[in-house]
Amino acid sequence: MSAASLGDGTPLWLVKAGGYSWRFLVVVAAVAITVFAVLQVKLVLVAVFLALVITSVLEPAVTFLARFMPRALATALSLVFSILFFLGLLTYVVYSVSMQASSLARQFNNGINQIVDWLQNGPLPWKITNDDITGWISDGQTWLLQHSGDIASTVFANAGGVFEVFTVLALGIFTTIFFLAVGPKMWVWFINQLPSRNRMTMHSAAGAGWYTFAGYARGTVIIAVIDGILAYLLLTIVGVPLAAPLAVLVFIGAFIPLIGAPAAMIVAAVVALAANGFIAALIVTVGIALIGQIEGHLLQPLIMGKQVSLHPVVVALGVTAGTFLGGLLGAIVAIPVIAVTWTVFSQLRTVDPPMEEPLPSVRSVARPAVDD
């Protein structure tokens, strides 16, 4: 009998593997149950997440104003001015679209004619004629007529989504008011519910997590504003219509990691192509790609610093997993959730001394297998 086995002959490595396996299965089951429970109350958690984002952005302003007035009044003023800002931005976008509607229609018509002419007479190895385009349009109309009932039922089925959006917004703003006005008192109450020996540990871990989350939220807002301004300047210089709405789209896209900015770039390039031609579309594509490079290599390291330090592979895997689990919403919340989780884990764990570099090669430390 080998020394590396138990009395019944079971190899020791198999015993260790079995022990790790059932522990791993328990952890997987706990994570799966947690994710399932979260998805059942998704709207509530979305409202809380929205409240935390707004709180992290407005908290410095509220703290500053609270030096000169009651904190409740500072909270009210901060929220009112924030709402007025977004309403003003929305009004400006609507006004820009309405003022450019007539000229935009002419530009789009000319742009579509240029695209059709390029498809018919351009350098492509195949030719697309007016008959082909007319046939596609006719096929599309036929498809719409055949599936009009399904489309209408889908629209009515999703009508409740509008109510859900307003519910989330109302609950999020309501929660934000209390987070900003009496957030510290709420946290003290929560800490007091824990055993005294665990209070400071929980406080330090939660503080580190909040520092990371607030840094991510504030940094993302600042970067999104800068991206929107740069996109607006680029589109205005090139002469692309709807520069303001497209800049707002770039601003919104900055909140969606990996996929938001490229999607906004594609929309802006299509508008530039239809309204101003291929050269303008190429300039817009290159320009917004450069804005993305500035964001990734300058703005994020400068603004977020070490508050959110995740490897690009972790970001890609996290966004993909979040998209599969929660769709677009999952893609948005995946990175802050991963960043906060890692920060809290790093705060709670005990780190051994790091290994010195360079490490020995794998070949030099590998040992040949020894038969029992």
CSV table of N, CA and C in Angstrom, one decimal, residues 199-308:
chain,number,residue,atom,x,y,z
A,199,ARG,N,-18.1,44.7,13.6
A,199,ARG,CA,-18.5,46.0,13.1
A,199,ARG,C,-17.4,46.8,12.3
A,200,MET,N,-16.3,46.9,12.9
A,200,MET,CA,-15.2,47.6,12.2
A,200,MET,C,-14.7,46.9,10.9
A,201,THR,N,-14.7,45.6,11.0
A,201,THR,CA,-14.3,44.8,9.8
A,201,THR,C,-15.3,45.1,8.6
A,202,MET,N,-16.6,45.0,9.0
A,202,MET,CA,-17.6,45.3,7.9
A,202,MET,C,-17.5,46.8,7.5
A,203,HIS,N,-17.3,47.7,8.4
A,203,HIS,CA,-17.2,49.1,8.0
A,203,HIS,C,-16.0,49.4,7.1
A,204,SER,N,-14.9,48.8,7.4
A,204,SER,CA,-13.7,49.0,6.6
A,204,SER,C,-13.9,48.4,5.2
A,205,ALA,N,-14.5,47.2,5.1
A,205,ALA,CA,-14.7,46.5,3.8
A,205,ALA,C,-15.7,47.3,3.0
A,206,ALA,N,-16.8,47.7,3.6
A,206,ALA,CA,-17.8,48.4,2.9
A,206,ALA,C,-17.3,49.8,2.5
A,207,GLY,N,-16.5,50.4,3.3
A,207,GLY,CA,-15.9,51.7,2.9
A,207,GLY,C,-15.0,51.6,1.7
A,208,ALA,N,-14.2,50.5,1.7
A,208,ALA,CA,-13.4,50.3,0.5
A,208,ALA,C,-14.2,50.0,-0.8
A,209,GLY,N,-15.3,49.2,-0.6
A,209,GLY,CA,-16.2,49.0,-1.7
A,209,GLY,C,-16.9,50.3,-2.2
A,210,TRP,N,-17.3,51.1,-1.3
A,210,TRP,CA,-18.0,52.3,-1.7
A,210,TRP,C,-17.0,53.3,-2.4
A,211,TYR,N,-15.8,53.3,-1.9
A,211,TYR,CA,-14.7,54.1,-2.5
A,211,TYR,C,-14.5,53.7,-4.0
A,212,THR,N,-14.5,52.4,-4.2
A,212,THR,CA,-14.3,51.9,-5.6
A,212,THR,C,-15.6,52.2,-6.4
A,213,PHE,N,-16.8,51.9,-5.9
A,213,PHE,CA,-18.0,52.2,-6.6
A,213,PHE,C,-18.2,53.7,-7.0
A,214,ALA,N,-17.9,54.5,-6.0
A,214,ALA,CA,-18.1,56.0,-6.2
A,214,ALA,C,-17.1,56.4,-7.2
A,215,GLY,N,-15.8,55.9,-7.2
A,215,GLY,CA,-14.8,56.3,-8.1
A,215,GLY,C,-15.2,55.9,-9.5
A,216,TYR,N,-15.8,54.7,-9.7
A,216,TYR,CA,-16.2,54.2,-11.0
A,216,TYR,C,-17.4,55.0,-11.5
A,217,ALA,N,-18.4,55.3,-10.7
A,217,ALA,CA,-19.6,56.1,-11.1
A,217,ALA,C,-19.2,57.5,-11.5
A,218,ARG,N,-18.5,58.2,-10.6
A,218,ARG,CA,-18.1,59.6,-10.9
A,218,ARG,C,-17.2,59.6,-12.2
A,219,GLY,N,-16.2,58.7,-12.2
A,219,GLY,CA,-15.3,58.7,-13.3
A,219,GLY,C,-16.0,58.4,-14.7
A,220,THR,N,-17.0,57.5,-14.6
A,220,THR,CA,-17.7,57.2,-15.8
A,220,THR,C,-18.5,58.4,-16.3
A,221,VAL,N,-19.2,59.1,-15.4
A,221,VAL,CA,-19.9,60.3,-15.7
A,221,VAL,C,-19.0,61.3,-16.3
A,222,ILE,N,-17.9,61.6,-15.7
A,222,ILE,CA,-16.9,62.6,-16.2
A,222,ILE,C,-16.4,62.2,-17.6
A,223,ILE,N,-16.1,60.9,-17.8
A,223,ILE,CA,-15.6,60.5,-19.1
A,223,ILE,C,-16.7,60.5,-20.1
A,224,ALA,N,-17.9,60.2,-19.8
A,224,ALA,CA,-19.0,60.3,-20.7
A,224,ALA,C,-19.3,61.7,-21.2
A,225,VAL,N,-19.2,62.6,-20.2
A,225,VAL,CA,-19.4,64.1,-20.6
A,225,VAL,C,-18.3,64.5,-21.5
A,226,ILE,N,-17.0,64.1,-21.3
A,226,ILE,CA,-15.9,64.5,-22.1
A,226,ILE,C,-16.1,63.9,-23.5
A,227,ASP,N,-16.5,62.6,-23.6
A,227,ASP,CA,-16.7,61.9,-24.8
A,227,ASP,C,-17.8,62.6,-25.6
A,228,GLY,N,-18.9,63.0,-25.0
A,228,GLY,CA,-20.0,63.7,-25.7
A,228,GLY,C,-19.5,65.0,-26.2
A,229,ILE,N,-18.8,65.8,-25.4
A,229,ILE,CA,-18.3,67.1,-25.9
A,229,ILE,C,-17.4,66.9,-27.1
A,230,LEU,N,-16.4,66.0,-27.0
A,230,LEU,CA,-15.5,65.8,-28.1
A,230,LEU,C,-16.3,65.3,-29.4
A,231,ALA,N,-17.3,64.4,-29.2
A,231,ALA,CA,-18.1,64.0,-30.3
A,231,ALA,C,-18.9,65.1,-31.0
A,232,TYR,N,-19.4,66.0,-30.1
A,232,TYR,CA,-20.2,67.1,-30.6
A,232,TYR,C,-19.3,68.0,-31.4
A,233,LEU,N,-18.1,68.3,-30.9
A,233,LEU,CA,-17.1,69.2,-31.7
A,233,LEU,C,-16.8,68.5,-33.0
A,234,LEU,N,-16.5,67.2,-33.0
A,234,LEU,CA,-16.1,66.5,-34.2
A,234,LEU,C,-17.2,66.6,-35.2
A,235,LEU,N,-18.5,66.3,-34.8
A,235,LEU,CA,-19.6,66.2,-35.7
A,235,LEU,C,-19.9,67.6,-36.2
A,236,THR,N,-19.8,68.6,-35.4
A,236,THR,CA,-20.0,70.0,-35.8
A,236,THR,C,-19.0,70.5,-36.8
A,237,ILE,N,-17.7,70.2,-36.6
A,237,ILE,CA,-16.7,70.6,-37.6
A,237,ILE,C,-16.9,69.9,-38.9
A,238,VAL,N,-17.2,68.6,-38.9
A,238,VAL,CA,-17.5,67.9,-40.2
A,238,VAL,C,-18.7,68.4,-40.8
A,239,GLY,N,-19.7,68.9,-40.1
A,239,GLY,CA,-20.9,69.4,-40.7
A,239,GLY,C,-22.0,68.3,-40.7
A,240,VAL,N,-21.9,67.3,-39.8
A,240,VAL,CA,-22.9,66.3,-39.7
A,240,VAL,C,-24.2,66.8,-39.0
A,241,PRO,N,-25.4,66.6,-39.6
A,241,PRO,CA,-26.6,67.1,-38.9
A,241,PRO,C,-26.8,66.2,-37.7
A,242,LEU,N,-27.7,66.8,-36.8
A,242,LEU,CA,-28.0,66.1,-35.6
A,242,LEU,C,-26.8,65.9,-34.7
A,243,ALA,N,-25.9,66.9,-34.7
A,243,ALA,CA,-24.7,66.7,-33.9
A,243,ALA,C,-25.0,66.6,-32.4
A,244,ALA,N,-26.0,67.4,-31.9
A,244,ALA,CA,-26.3,67.3,-30.5
A,244,ALA,C,-26.9,66.0,-30.1
A,245,PRO,N,-27.9,65.4,-30.8
A,245,PRO,CA,-28.5,64.1,-30.4
A,245,PRO,C,-27.4,63.0,-30.5
A,246,LEU,N,-26.6,63.1,-31.6
A,246,LEU,CA,-25.6,62.0,-31.7
A,246,LEU,C,-24.5,62.1,-30.6
A,247,ALA,N,-24.2,63.3,-30.1
A,247,ALA,CA,-23.3,63.5,-29.0
A,247,ALA,C,-23.9,62.9,-27.7
A,248,VAL,N,-25.2,63.1,-27.6
A,248,VAL,CA,-25.9,62.6,-26.4
A,248,VAL,C,-25.9,61.0,-26.5
A,249,LEU,N,-26.0,60.5,-27.7
A,249,LEU,CA,-25.9,59.0,-27.9
A,249,LEU,C,-24.5,58.5,-27.5
A,250,VAL,N,-23.5,59.3,-27.9
A,250,VAL,CA,-22.1,58.9,-27.5
A,250,VAL,C,-22.0,59.0,-26.0
A,251,PHE,N,-22.6,60.0,-25.4
A,251,PHE,CA,-22.6,60.1,-23.9
A,251,PHE,C,-23.2,58.9,-23.2
A,252,ILE,N,-24.4,58.5,-23.7
A,252,ILE,CA,-25.0,57.3,-23.2
A,252,ILE,C,-24.2,56.1,-23.4
A,253,GLY,N,-23.6,55.9,-24.6
A,253,GLY,CA,-22.9,54.8,-24.9
A,253,GLY,C,-21.7,54.6,-24.0
A,254,ALA,N,-21.1,55.7,-23.5
A,254,ALA,CA,-20.0,55.5,-22.6
A,254,ALA,C,-20.3,54.8,-21.3
A,255,PHE,N,-21.5,54.6,-20.9
A,255,PHE,CA,-21.9,53.9,-19.7
A,255,PHE,C,-21.9,52.4,-20.0
A,256,ILE,N,-21.9,52.0,-21.2
A,256,ILE,CA,-21.9,50.5,-21.5
A,256,ILE,C,-20.5,50.1,-21.9
A,257,PRO,N,-19.8,49.3,-21.1
A,257,PRO,CA,-18.5,49.0,-21.4
A,257,PRO,C,-18.4,48.2,-22.7
A,258,LEU,N,-17.3,48.4,-23.5
A,258,LEU,CA,-16.9,47.6,-24.7
A,258,LEU,C,-17.8,47.9,-25.9
A,259,ILE,N,-19.2,47.8,-25.7
A,259,ILE,CA,-20.1,47.8,-26.8
A,259,ILE,C,-20.8,49.1,-27.0
A,260,GLY,N,-20.8,50.0,-26.0
A,260,GLY,CA,-21.6,51.2,-26.1
A,260,GLY,C,-21.0,52.2,-27.1
A,261,ALA,N,-19.7,52.5,-26.9
A,261,ALA,CA,-19.0,53.4,-27.8
A,261,ALA,C,-19.0,53.0,-29.2
A,262,PRO,N,-18.6,51.7,-29.5
A,262,PRO,CA,-18.7,51.3,-31.0
A,262,PRO,C,-20.1,51.4,-31.6
A,263,ALA,N,-21.1,51.1,-30.8
A,263,ALA,CA,-22.5,51.2,-31.3
A,263,ALA,C,-22.8,52.7,-31.7
A,264,ALA,N,-22.5,53.6,-30.8
A,264,ALA,CA,-22.7,55.0,-31.0
A,264,ALA,C,-21.9,55.5,-32.2
A,265,MET,N,-20.7,55.0,-32.4
A,265,MET,CA,-19.8,55.3,-33.5
A,265,MET,C,-20.5,54.9,-34.9
A,266,ILE,N,-21.1,53.7,-34.9
A,266,ILE,CA,-21.7,53.2,-36.1
A,266,ILE,C,-22.9,54.0,-36.5
A,267,VAL,N,-23.7,54.4,-35.5
A,267,VAL,CA,-24.9,55.3,-35.8
A,267,VAL,C,-24.4,56.6,-36.3
A,268,ALA,N,-23.4,57.2,-35.7
A,268,ALA,CA,-23.0,58.5,-36.1
A,268,ALA,C,-22.4,58.4,-37.5
A,269,ALA,N,-21.7,57.3,-37.8
A,269,ALA,CA,-21.1,57.2,-39.2
A,269,ALA,C,-22.2,57.0,-40.2
A,270,VAL,N,-23.2,56.2,-39.9
A,270,VAL,CA,-24.3,56.0,-40.8
A,270,VAL,C,-25.0,57.3,-41.1
A,271,VAL,N,-25.3,58.2,-40.1
A,271,VAL,CA,-25.9,59.5,-40.3
A,271,VAL,C,-25.0,60.3,-41.2
A,272,ALA,N,-23.7,60.3,-40.9
A,272,ALA,CA,-22.7,61.1,-41.7
A,272,ALA,C,-22.7,60.6,-43.2
A,273,LEU,N,-22.8,59.3,-43.4
A,273,LEU,CA,-22.8,58.7,-44.7
A,273,LEU,C,-24.0,59.1,-45.5
A,274,ALA,N,-25.2,59.0,-44.8
A,274,ALA,CA,-26.4,59.4,-45.5
A,274,ALA,C,-26.5,60.9,-45.8
A,275,ALA,N,-26.0,61.7,-44.9
A,275,ALA,CA,-26.2,63.1,-45.1
A,275,ALA,C,-25.1,63.8,-45.8
A,276,ASN,N,-23.8,63.4,-45.6
A,276,ASN,CA,-22.7,64.1,-46.1
A,276,ASN,C,-21.8,63.3,-47.0
A,277,GLY,N,-22.0,62.0,-47.2
A,277,GLY,CA,-21.2,61.2,-48.1
A,277,GLY,C,-20.1,60.4,-47.4
A,278,PHE,N,-19.3,59.7,-48.2
A,278,PHE,CA,-18.4,58.7,-47.7
A,278,PHE,C,-17.2,59.4,-47.0
A,279,ILE,N,-16.7,60.5,-47.5
A,279,ILE,CA,-15.6,61.2,-46.9
A,279,ILE,C,-15.9,61.6,-45.4
A,280,ALA,N,-17.1,62.2,-45.3
A,280,ALA,CA,-17.5,62.6,-43.9
A,280,ALA,C,-17.7,61.4,-43.0
A,281,ALA,N,-18.3,60.3,-43.6
A,281,ALA,CA,-18.5,59.1,-42.7
A,281,ALA,C,-17.1,58.6,-42.3
A,282,LEU,N,-16.1,58.6,-43.2
A,282,LEU,CA,-14.8,58.1,-42.9
A,282,LEU,C,-14.2,59.0,-41.8
A,283,ILE,N,-14.3,60.3,-41.9
A,283,ILE,CA,-13.7,61.2,-41.0
A,283,ILE,C,-14.4,61.0,-39.6
A,284,VAL,N,-15.7,60.8,-39.6
A,284,VAL,CA,-16.4,60.6,-38.3
A,284,VAL,C,-16.0,59.3,-37.7
A,285,THR,N,-15.8,58.2,-38.5
A,285,THR,CA,-15.4,56.9,-37.9
A,285,THR,C,-14.0,57.0,-37.3
A,286,VAL,N,-13.1,57.6,-38.0
A,286,VAL,CA,-11.7,57.7,-37.5
A,286,VAL,C,-11.7,58.6,-36.3
A,287,GLY,N,-12.5,59.7,-36.3
A,287,GLY,CA,-12.5,60.7,-35.2
A,287,GLY,C,-13.0,60.0,-33.9
A,288,ILE,N,-14.1,59.3,-34.0
A,288,ILE,CA,-14.7,58.7,-32.8
A,288,ILE,C,-13.8,57.5,-32.4
A,289,ALA,N,-13.2,56.9,-33.3
A,289,ALA,CA,-12.2,55.8,-32.9
A,289,ALA,C,-11.1,56.5,-32.1
A,290,LEU,N,-10.6,57.6,-32.5
A,290,LEU,CA,-9.6,58.3,-31.8
A,290,LEU,C,-10.1,58.8,-30.4
A,291,ILE,N,-11.3,59.2,-30.3
A,291,ILE,CA,-11.9,59.5,-29.0
A,291,ILE,C,-11.9,58.3,-28.1
A,292,GLY,N,-12.2,57.1,-28.7
A,292,GLY,CA,-12.2,55.9,-27.9
A,292,GLY,C,-10.8,55.6,-27.4
A,293,GLN,N,-9.7,55.9,-28.2
A,293,GLN,CA,-8.4,55.7,-27.8
A,293,GLN,C,-8.0,56.6,-26.7
A,294,ILE,N,-8.4,57.9,-26.8
A,294,ILE,CA,-8.1,58.9,-25.8
A,294,ILE,C,-8.8,58.5,-24.5
A,295,GLU,N,-10.0,58.0,-24.5
A,295,GLU,CA,-10.7,57.5,-23.3
A,295,GLU,C,-10.0,56.4,-22.7
A,296,GLY,N,-9.6,55.4,-23.5
A,296,GLY,CA,-9.0,54.2,-22.9
A,296,GLY,C,-7.6,54.4,-22.3
A,297,HIS,N,-6.8,55.2,-23.0
A,297,HIS,CA,-5.4,55.4,-22.7
A,297,HIS,C,-5.0,56.6,-21.9
A,298,LEU,N,-6.0,57.6,-21.8
A,298,LEU,CA,-5.7,58.8,-21.1
A,298,LEU,C,-6.7,59.1,-20.0
A,299,LEU,N,-8.0,59.1,-20.4
A,299,LEU,CA,-9.0,59.6,-19.5
A,299,LEU,C,-9.2,58.6,-18.3
A,300,GLN,N,-9.4,57.3,-18.7
A,300,GLN,CA,-9.6,56.3,-17.6
A,300,GLN,C,-8.5,56.2,-16.6
A,301,PRO,N,-7.2,56.1,-17.1
A,301,PRO,CA,-6.2,56.0,-16.1
A,301,PRO,C,-6.0,57.3,-15.3
A,302,LEU,N,-6.3,58.5,-15.9
A,302,LEU,CA,-6.1,59.8,-15.2
A,302,LEU,C,-7.3,60.0,-14.3
A,303,ILE,N,-8.5,59.7,-14.6
A,303,ILE,CA,-9.7,60.1,-13.8
A,303,ILE,C,-10.0,59.0,-12.8
A,304,MET,N,-10.0,57.7,-13.2
A,304,MET,CA,-10.3,56.6,-12.2
A,304,MET,C,-9.1,56.2,-11.4
A,305,GLY,N,-7.9,56.3,-12.0
A,305,GLY,CA,-6.7,55.9,-11.3
A,305,GLY,C,-6.7,54.5,-10.8
A,306,LYS,N,-6.4,54.3,-9.6
A,306,LYS,CA,-6.3,53.0,-9.0
A,306,LYS,C,-7.6,52.6,-8.3
A,307,GLN,N,-8.7,53.4,-8.4
A,307,GLN,CA,-9.9,53.1,-7.8
A,307,GLN,C,-10.6,51.8,-8.4
A,308,VAL,N,-10.4,51.8,-9.7
A,308,VAL,CA,-11.0,50.6,-10.5
A,308,VAL,C,-9.9,50.1,-11.4
